[in-house]
């Protein structure tokens, strides 16, 4: 087994066939078949692929290999880049991903401070939903991810950094504002949720079902907090979102509901592929820890 064989294996999967993979890699189909056979023997897999109605189907045994192949390739490419950086004094691009909850607070300041010590590095900061970001991390499209704790840590390193608190927001004119209310008082109102993450919706609904309450209706789902906030001013809609994001807006036309039995938090932190290391990442983590103490 070698790196070329792993890359060929993943290319065949991406291209959904040996013919297309041979064109992309500019090698013959027999050469690809030989590489795949070597890989199959190295891992003791009886069959990497089968065909059904002309479609290439990856075997169950080969599916287990896929995340490890991606991780091995990513680690080697990162190591090559890191060695080149130290040898030549050149710096490349670090791609950082996060959810919306991280664009306020200490992370931007920590990144800016880290860049001061790496003037030749370029940071590509990507904001998207955690589900999509995790897939990008797996595929080596981002290097560092700030998001909730993954359900499966088999291929990741994770360090907890904070607990995000969730709140419910309404217009200043909403009948529930300036009152001490209970969770059951929310069930008759429609909601907007400032996320497209399935896990966040599950977190929201579980708060009600765990207390044997009916689930409220979600009328609007958006990954734009500003969109969610704008929907509240002239309506009875309620918005479920993270407290730290809303606090950065300081909007006088909106208010946080005082809900007696409402307490939702979720652990979030930094996620990297297993074995990932870079001098930039190590410096960034030091700056984040320092910023938390200030």
mmCIF file of C-alpha atoms in Angstrom:
data_model
loop_
_atom_site.group_PDB
_atom_site.id
_atom_site.type_symbol
_atom_site.label_atom_id
_atom_site.label_comp_id
_atom_site.label_asym_id
_atom_site.label_seq_id
_atom_site.Cartn_x
_atom_site.Cartn_y
_atom_site.Cartn_z
ATOM 1 C CA UNK A 1 0.000 0.000 0.000
ATOM 2 C CA UNK A 2 1.278 3.477 -0.895
ATOM 3 C CA UNK A 3 -0.026 7.010 -1.269
ATOM 4 C CA UNK A 4 -0.545 6.676 -5.040
ATOM 5 C CA UNK A 5 -2.750 3.633 -4.555
ATOM 6 C CA UNK A 6 -4.863 5.412 -1.931
ATOM 7 C CA UNK A 7 -5.268 8.467 -4.175
ATOM 8 C CA UNK A 8 -6.237 6.219 -7.098
ATOM 9 C CA UNK A 9 -8.811 4.449 -4.921
ATOM 10 C CA UNK A 10 -10.441 7.754 -3.913
ATOM 11 C CA UNK A 11 -10.327 9.059 -7.489
ATOM 12 C CA UNK A 12 -12.213 5.999 -8.761
ATOM 13 C CA UNK A 13 -14.866 6.684 -6.104
ATOM 14 C CA UNK A 14 -15.060 10.403 -7.002
ATOM 15 C CA UNK A 15 -15.286 9.703 -10.722
ATOM 16 C CA UNK A 16 -17.671 6.757 -10.227
ATOM 17 C CA UNK A 17 -15.653 4.502 -12.479
ATOM 18 C CA UNK A 18 -12.235 3.350 -13.687
ATOM 19 C CA UNK A 19 -12.612 4.843 -17.176
ATOM 20 C CA UNK A 20 -13.256 8.374 -15.903
ATOM 21 C CA UNK A 21 -10.543 7.989 -13.249
ATOM 22 C CA UNK A 22 -7.974 6.978 -15.883
ATOM 23 C CA UNK A 23 -8.715 10.135 -17.860
ATOM 24 C CA UNK A 24 -8.426 12.331 -14.782
ATOM 25 C CA UNK A 25 -5.159 10.704 -13.666
ATOM 26 C CA UNK A 26 -3.866 10.390 -17.248
ATOM 27 C CA UNK A 27 -2.928 6.730 -16.856
ATOM 28 C CA UNK A 28 -4.233 3.540 -18.450
ATOM 29 C CA UNK A 29 -7.152 1.547 -17.079
ATOM 30 C CA UNK A 30 -4.937 -1.553 -16.518
ATOM 31 C CA UNK A 31 -2.598 0.618 -14.416
ATOM 32 C CA UNK A 32 -5.524 1.712 -12.256
ATOM 33 C CA UNK A 33 -6.733 -1.866 -11.923
ATOM 34 C CA UNK A 34 -3.239 -2.917 -10.823
ATOM 35 C CA UNK A 35 -3.095 -0.190 -8.163
ATOM 36 C CA UNK A 36 -6.517 -1.135 -6.846
ATOM 37 C CA UNK A 37 -5.546 -4.797 -6.712
ATOM 38 C CA UNK A 38 -2.378 -3.965 -4.746
ATOM 39 C CA UNK A 39 -4.445 -1.931 -2.307
ATOM 40 C CA UNK A 40 -7.028 -4.689 -1.951
ATOM 41 C CA UNK A 41 -4.334 -7.271 -1.151
ATOM 42 C CA UNK A 42 -2.573 -4.929 1.319
ATOM 43 C CA UNK A 43 -5.733 -4.613 3.409
ATOM 44 C CA UNK A 44 -7.002 -8.155 2.913
ATOM 45 C CA UNK A 45 -10.216 -7.000 1.235
ATOM 46 C CA UNK A 46 -11.875 -9.527 -1.048
ATOM 47 C CA UNK A 47 -13.523 -6.948 -3.294
ATOM 48 C CA UNK A 48 -13.257 -3.153 -3.449
ATOM 49 C CA UNK A 49 -16.093 -2.573 -5.921
ATOM 50 C CA UNK A 50 -18.995 -4.351 -7.553
ATOM 51 C CA UNK A 51 -21.259 -3.333 -10.422
ATOM 52 C CA UNK A 52 -25.030 -3.099 -10.320
ATOM 53 C CA UNK A 53 -26.928 -2.031 -13.429
ATOM 54 C CA UNK A 54 -23.713 -0.543 -14.755
ATOM 55 C CA UNK A 55 -23.096 1.509 -11.602
ATOM 56 C CA UNK A 56 -19.867 1.096 -9.620
ATOM 57 C CA UNK A 57 -20.734 0.179 -6.011
ATOM 58 C CA UNK A 58 -18.123 0.360 -3.239
ATOM 59 C CA UNK A 59 -18.083 -2.717 -0.994
ATOM 60 C CA UNK A 60 -18.792 -2.509 2.729
ATOM 61 C CA UNK A 61 -15.191 -3.450 3.567
ATOM 62 C CA UNK A 62 -13.863 -0.756 1.244
ATOM 63 C CA UNK A 63 -16.195 1.839 2.775
ATOM 64 C CA UNK A 64 -14.373 1.384 6.088
ATOM 65 C CA UNK A 65 -11.120 2.316 4.340
ATOM 66 C CA UNK A 66 -12.391 5.590 2.816
ATOM 67 C CA UNK A 67 -12.110 7.970 5.840
ATOM 68 C CA UNK A 68 -8.682 6.553 6.725
ATOM 69 C CA UNK A 69 -7.457 7.006 3.144
ATOM 70 C CA UNK A 70 -8.614 10.643 3.175
ATOM 71 C CA UNK A 71 -6.976 11.212 6.545
ATOM 72 C CA UNK A 72 -3.647 9.638 5.521
ATOM 73 C CA UNK A 73 -3.487 11.732 2.340
ATOM 74 C CA UNK A 74 -4.383 14.901 4.218
ATOM 75 C CA UNK A 75 -1.753 14.276 6.896
ATOM 76 C CA UNK A 76 0.986 13.623 4.359
ATOM 77 C CA UNK A 77 0.063 16.708 2.321
ATOM 78 C CA UNK A 78 0.005 18.806 5.487
ATOM 79 C CA UNK A 79 3.377 17.410 6.553
ATOM 80 C CA UNK A 80 4.854 18.193 3.126
ATOM 81 C CA UNK A 81 3.533 21.751 3.297
ATOM 82 C CA UNK A 82 4.806 22.215 6.847
ATOM 83 C CA UNK A 83 8.295 20.937 5.999
ATOM 84 C CA UNK A 84 8.407 23.169 2.919
ATOM 85 C CA UNK A 85 7.324 26.158 4.993
ATOM 86 C CA UNK A 86 10.080 25.623 7.525
ATOM 87 C CA UNK A 87 12.696 24.842 4.890
ATOM 88 C CA UNK A 88 11.962 27.715 2.540
ATOM 89 C CA UNK A 89 10.476 30.212 4.958
ATOM 90 C CA UNK A 90 7.324 30.331 2.813
ATOM 91 C CA UNK A 91 3.789 30.154 4.131
ATOM 92 C CA UNK A 92 0.680 28.948 2.384
ATOM 93 C CA UNK A 93 -3.031 29.084 3.135
ATOM 94 C CA UNK A 94 -4.714 27.937 6.329
ATOM 95 C CA UNK A 95 -8.423 27.324 5.838
ATOM 96 C CA UNK A 96 -10.519 27.750 8.973
ATOM 97 C CA UNK A 97 -14.202 26.852 9.221
ATOM 98 C CA UNK A 98 -16.778 27.814 11.826
ATOM 99 C CA UNK A 99 -20.453 28.220 12.496
ATOM 100 C CA UNK A 100 -22.009 31.654 12.924
ATOM 101 C CA UNK A 101 -21.569 31.505 16.689
ATOM 102 C CA UNK A 102 -17.803 31.889 16.382
ATOM 103 C CA UNK A 103 -17.633 35.053 14.283
ATOM 104 C CA UNK A 104 -18.240 37.173 17.378
ATOM 105 C CA UNK A 105 -16.143 37.058 20.512
ATOM 106 C CA UNK A 106 -12.483 36.124 20.874
ATOM 107 C CA UNK A 107 -11.839 33.971 17.777
ATOM 108 C CA UNK A 108 -11.409 36.833 15.247
ATOM 109 C CA UNK A 109 -9.070 38.612 17.681
ATOM 110 C CA UNK A 110 -7.012 35.450 18.266
ATOM 111 C CA UNK A 111 -6.694 34.841 14.518
ATOM 112 C CA UNK A 112 -5.605 38.440 13.905
ATOM 113 C CA UNK A 113 -2.990 38.221 16.663
ATOM 114 C CA UNK A 114 -1.670 34.920 15.275
ATOM 115 C CA UNK A 115 -1.334 36.411 11.795
ATOM 116 C CA UNK A 116 0.950 39.094 13.279
ATOM 117 C CA UNK A 117 3.497 36.330 13.869
ATOM 118 C CA UNK A 118 2.892 34.723 10.453
ATOM 119 C CA UNK A 119 2.900 37.705 8.072
ATOM 120 C CA UNK A 120 3.292 35.527 4.976
ATOM 121 C CA UNK A 121 0.395 33.230 5.693
ATOM 122 C CA UNK A 122 -3.078 33.630 4.205
ATOM 123 C CA UNK A 123 -6.139 32.674 6.270
ATOM 124 C CA UNK A 124 -9.271 31.650 4.374
ATOM 125 C CA UNK A 125 -12.134 31.850 6.893
ATOM 126 C CA UNK A 126 -15.253 29.906 5.939
ATOM 127 C CA UNK A 127 -18.613 30.329 7.743
ATOM 128 C CA UNK A 128 -21.209 27.630 7.125
ATOM 129 C CA UNK A 129 -23.435 25.116 8.907
ATOM 130 C CA UNK A 130 -21.567 22.601 11.122
ATOM 131 C CA UNK A 131 -22.808 19.602 9.131
ATOM 132 C CA UNK A 132 -21.324 20.923 5.885
ATOM 133 C CA UNK A 133 -18.154 22.117 7.602
ATOM 134 C CA UNK A 134 -17.447 18.687 9.062
ATOM 135 C CA UNK A 135 -17.660 17.144 5.587
ATOM 136 C CA UNK A 136 -15.217 19.781 4.320
ATOM 137 C CA UNK A 137 -12.824 18.863 7.136
ATOM 138 C CA UNK A 138 -13.042 15.180 6.212
ATOM 139 C CA UNK A 139 -12.312 16.006 2.566
ATOM 140 C CA UNK A 140 -9.309 18.206 3.486
ATOM 141 C CA UNK A 141 -11.039 21.338 2.181
ATOM 142 C CA UNK A 142 -10.581 23.041 5.540
ATOM 143 C CA UNK A 143 -7.817 22.527 8.106
ATOM 144 C CA UNK A 144 -9.312 23.745 11.391
ATOM 145 C CA UNK A 145 -12.978 23.758 12.410
ATOM 146 C CA UNK A 146 -14.616 25.588 15.302
ATOM 147 C CA UNK A 147 -17.962 23.899 15.914
ATOM 148 C CA UNK A 148 -19.941 21.597 18.170
ATOM 149 C CA UNK A 149 -18.449 18.303 19.321
ATOM 150 C CA UNK A 150 -18.769 15.656 16.574
ATOM 151 C CA UNK A 151 -20.945 12.644 17.297
ATOM 152 C CA UNK A 152 -18.145 10.347 16.079
ATOM 153 C CA UNK A 153 -14.548 11.209 17.046
ATOM 154 C CA UNK A 154 -12.974 8.225 15.288
ATOM 155 C CA UNK A 155 -11.176 10.373 12.704
ATOM 156 C CA UNK A 156 -10.951 13.673 14.606
ATOM 157 C CA UNK A 157 -9.146 15.409 17.423
ATOM 158 C CA UNK A 158 -11.419 17.608 19.525
ATOM 159 C CA UNK A 159 -10.754 20.162 22.264
ATOM 160 C CA UNK A 160 -13.627 21.745 24.182
ATOM 161 C CA UNK A 161 -13.453 25.543 24.380
ATOM 162 C CA UNK A 162 -16.834 26.759 25.635
ATOM 163 C CA UNK A 163 -20.523 26.025 26.237
ATOM 164 C CA UNK A 164 -22.924 27.967 24.023
ATOM 165 C CA UNK A 165 -26.143 29.125 25.660
ATOM 166 C CA UNK A 166 -29.356 29.253 23.629
ATOM 167 C CA UNK A 167 -32.092 31.849 24.093
ATOM 168 C CA UNK A 168 -35.505 32.802 22.702
ATOM 169 C CA UNK A 169 -35.918 36.321 21.282
ATOM 170 C CA UNK A 170 -39.064 38.314 20.487
ATOM 171 C CA UNK A 171 -40.112 41.789 19.430
ATOM 172 C CA UNK A 172 -40.292 44.374 22.245
ATOM 173 C CA UNK A 173 -44.053 44.481 21.587
ATOM 174 C CA UNK A 174 -44.555 40.725 21.923
ATOM 175 C CA UNK A 175 -47.101 39.737 24.631
ATOM 176 C CA UNK A 176 -44.529 37.455 26.323
ATOM 177 C CA UNK A 177 -41.911 40.193 26.806
ATOM 178 C CA UNK A 178 -41.315 41.602 30.316
ATOM 179 C CA UNK A 179 -42.940 38.586 31.937
ATOM 180 C CA UNK A 180 -41.631 35.524 33.746
ATOM 181 C CA UNK A 181 -43.007 32.704 31.639
ATOM 182 C CA UNK A 182 -42.766 28.919 31.429
ATOM 183 C CA UNK A 183 -41.755 26.684 28.559
ATOM 184 C CA UNK A 184 -45.351 25.619 27.956
ATOM 185 C CA UNK A 185 -46.241 29.259 27.168
ATOM 186 C CA UNK A 186 -44.112 29.005 23.993
ATOM 187 C CA UNK A 187 -45.913 26.063 22.412
ATOM 188 C CA UNK A 188 -48.716 28.164 20.905
ATOM 189 C CA UNK A 189 -46.305 30.418 18.978
ATOM 190 C CA UNK A 190 -44.481 29.790 15.715
ATOM 191 C CA UNK A 191 -40.693 29.915 15.666
ATOM 192 C CA UNK A 192 -37.817 30.959 13.473
ATOM 193 C CA UNK A 193 -34.480 29.171 13.952
ATOM 194 C CA UNK A 194 -31.257 30.882 12.925
ATOM 195 C CA UNK A 195 -29.523 27.713 11.773
ATOM 196 C CA UNK A 196 -29.983 25.012 9.149
ATOM 197 C CA UNK A 197 -28.356 22.371 11.356
ATOM 198 C CA UNK A 198 -30.458 19.283 12.010
ATOM 199 C CA UNK A 199 -28.780 18.775 15.392
ATOM 200 C CA UNK A 200 -29.755 22.276 16.528
ATOM 201 C CA UNK A 201 -33.378 21.601 15.611
ATOM 202 C CA UNK A 202 -33.204 18.317 17.551
ATOM 203 C CA UNK A 203 -31.767 20.200 20.525
ATOM 204 C CA UNK A 204 -34.643 22.690 20.351
ATOM 205 C CA UNK A 205 -37.408 20.107 20.044
ATOM 206 C CA UNK A 206 -35.933 17.883 22.768
ATOM 207 C CA UNK A 207 -36.351 20.726 25.262
ATOM 208 C CA UNK A 208 -40.122 20.430 24.803
ATOM 209 C CA UNK A 209 -40.545 16.687 24.354
ATOM 210 C CA UNK A 210 -38.400 15.965 27.445
ATOM 211 C CA UNK A 211 -41.049 17.824 29.464
ATOM 212 C CA UNK A 212 -43.937 16.087 27.661
ATOM 213 C CA UNK A 213 -44.901 19.285 25.849
ATOM 214 C CA UNK A 214 -46.034 19.486 22.242
ATOM 215 C CA UNK A 215 -43.392 20.691 19.795
ATOM 216 C CA UNK A 216 -43.819 24.255 18.491
ATOM 217 C CA UNK A 217 -43.997 24.814 14.753
ATOM 218 C CA UNK A 218 -40.874 26.089 13.023
ATOM 219 C CA UNK A 219 -42.031 28.491 10.313
ATOM 220 C CA UNK A 220 -38.644 29.819 9.195
ATOM 221 C CA UNK A 221 -35.243 28.162 9.068
ATOM 222 C CA UNK A 222 -32.328 30.344 8.009
ATOM 223 C CA UNK A 223 -28.547 30.438 8.376
ATOM 224 C CA UNK A 224 -28.719 34.250 8.545
ATOM 225 C CA UNK A 225 -29.322 35.654 12.033
ATOM 226 C CA UNK A 226 -30.106 39.076 10.564
ATOM 227 C CA UNK A 227 -32.872 37.489 8.476
ATOM 228 C CA UNK A 228 -34.276 35.777 11.562
ATOM 229 C CA UNK A 229 -34.187 38.986 13.613
ATOM 230 C CA UNK A 230 -35.859 41.027 10.872
ATOM 231 C CA UNK A 231 -38.795 38.612 10.855
ATOM 232 C CA UNK A 232 -39.613 39.401 14.497
ATOM 233 C CA UNK A 233 -40.336 43.141 14.465
ATOM 234 C CA UNK A 234 -43.898 43.100 13.089
ATOM 235 C CA UNK A 235 -44.945 39.562 14.022
ATOM 236 C CA UNK A 236 -45.583 37.193 16.918
ATOM 237 C CA UNK A 237 -42.750 34.916 15.756
ATOM 238 C CA UNK A 238 -40.131 33.820 18.286
ATOM 239 C CA UNK A 239 -36.479 33.226 17.388
ATOM 240 C CA UNK A 240 -34.290 30.448 18.828
ATOM 241 C CA UNK A 241 -30.558 31.194 18.580
ATOM 242 C CA UNK A 242 -27.273 31.460 20.482
ATOM 243 C CA UNK A 243 -26.967 34.133 23.162
ATOM 244 C CA UNK A 244 -23.465 35.299 22.195
ATOM 245 C CA UNK A 245 -24.513 36.010 18.597
ATOM 246 C CA UNK A 246 -27.549 38.085 19.597
ATOM 247 C CA UNK A 247 -25.596 40.063 22.205
ATOM 248 C CA UNK A 248 -23.282 41.379 19.490
ATOM 249 C CA UNK A 249 -26.251 43.013 17.711
ATOM 250 C CA UNK A 250 -27.525 45.015 20.749
ATOM 251 C CA UNK A 251 -30.863 45.569 18.992
ATOM 252 C CA UNK A 252 -33.212 47.851 21.032
ATOM 253 C CA UNK A 253 -36.289 46.631 19.145
ATOM 254 C CA UNK A 254 -35.909 43.057 20.409
ATOM 255 C CA UNK A 255 -35.699 41.361 23.787
ATOM 256 C CA UNK A 256 -34.777 38.018 25.350
ATOM 257 C CA UNK A 257 -37.672 36.131 26.927
ATOM 258 C CA UNK A 258 -37.409 35.289 30.611
ATOM 259 C CA UNK A 259 -38.305 31.588 30.619
ATOM 260 C CA UNK A 260 -38.295 29.939 34.032
ATOM 261 C CA UNK A 261 -37.595 26.329 33.015
ATOM 262 C CA UNK A 262 -35.544 26.957 29.872
ATOM 263 C CA UNK A 263 -31.844 26.002 29.976
ATOM 264 C CA UNK A 264 -30.189 24.820 26.770
ATOM 265 C CA UNK A 265 -26.419 24.757 26.325
ATOM 266 C CA UNK A 266 -24.150 22.899 23.947
ATOM 267 C CA UNK A 267 -20.446 22.190 24.103
ATOM 268 C CA UNK A 268 -18.363 23.567 21.243
ATOM 269 C CA UNK A 269 -14.666 23.630 20.518
ATOM 270 C CA UNK A 270 -11.985 23.088 17.889
ATOM 271 C CA UNK A 271 -11.867 20.056 15.596
ATOM 272 C CA UNK A 272 -8.992 18.836 13.426
ATOM 273 C CA UNK A 273 -8.244 15.630 11.585
ATOM 274 C CA UNK A 274 -6.357 13.089 13.698
ATOM 275 C CA UNK A 275 -2.637 13.839 13.687
ATOM 276 C CA UNK A 276 -3.016 17.339 12.254
ATOM 277 C CA UNK A 277 -0.319 19.738 13.438
ATOM 278 C CA UNK A 278 0.954 23.111 12.261
ATOM 279 C CA UNK A 279 2.913 25.894 13.935
ATOM 280 C CA UNK A 280 0.098 28.315 13.027
ATOM 281 C CA UNK A 281 -2.525 26.124 14.725
ATOM 282 C CA UNK A 282 -0.418 25.746 17.874
ATOM 283 C CA UNK A 283 0.057 29.522 18.064
ATOM 284 C CA UNK A 284 -3.645 30.130 17.427
ATOM 285 C CA UNK A 285 -4.615 27.856 20.321
ATOM 286 C CA UNK A 286 -2.203 29.674 22.654
ATOM 287 C CA UNK A 287 -3.729 33.010 21.664
ATOM 288 C CA UNK A 288 -7.271 31.720 22.143
ATOM 289 C CA UNK A 289 -6.463 30.490 25.648
ATOM 290 C CA UNK A 290 -4.827 33.824 26.462
ATOM 291 C CA UNK A 291 -7.830 35.773 25.166
ATOM 292 C CA UNK A 292 -10.160 33.704 27.347
ATOM 293 C CA UNK A 293 -8.167 34.731 30.433
ATOM 294 C CA UNK A 294 -8.250 38.446 29.622
#
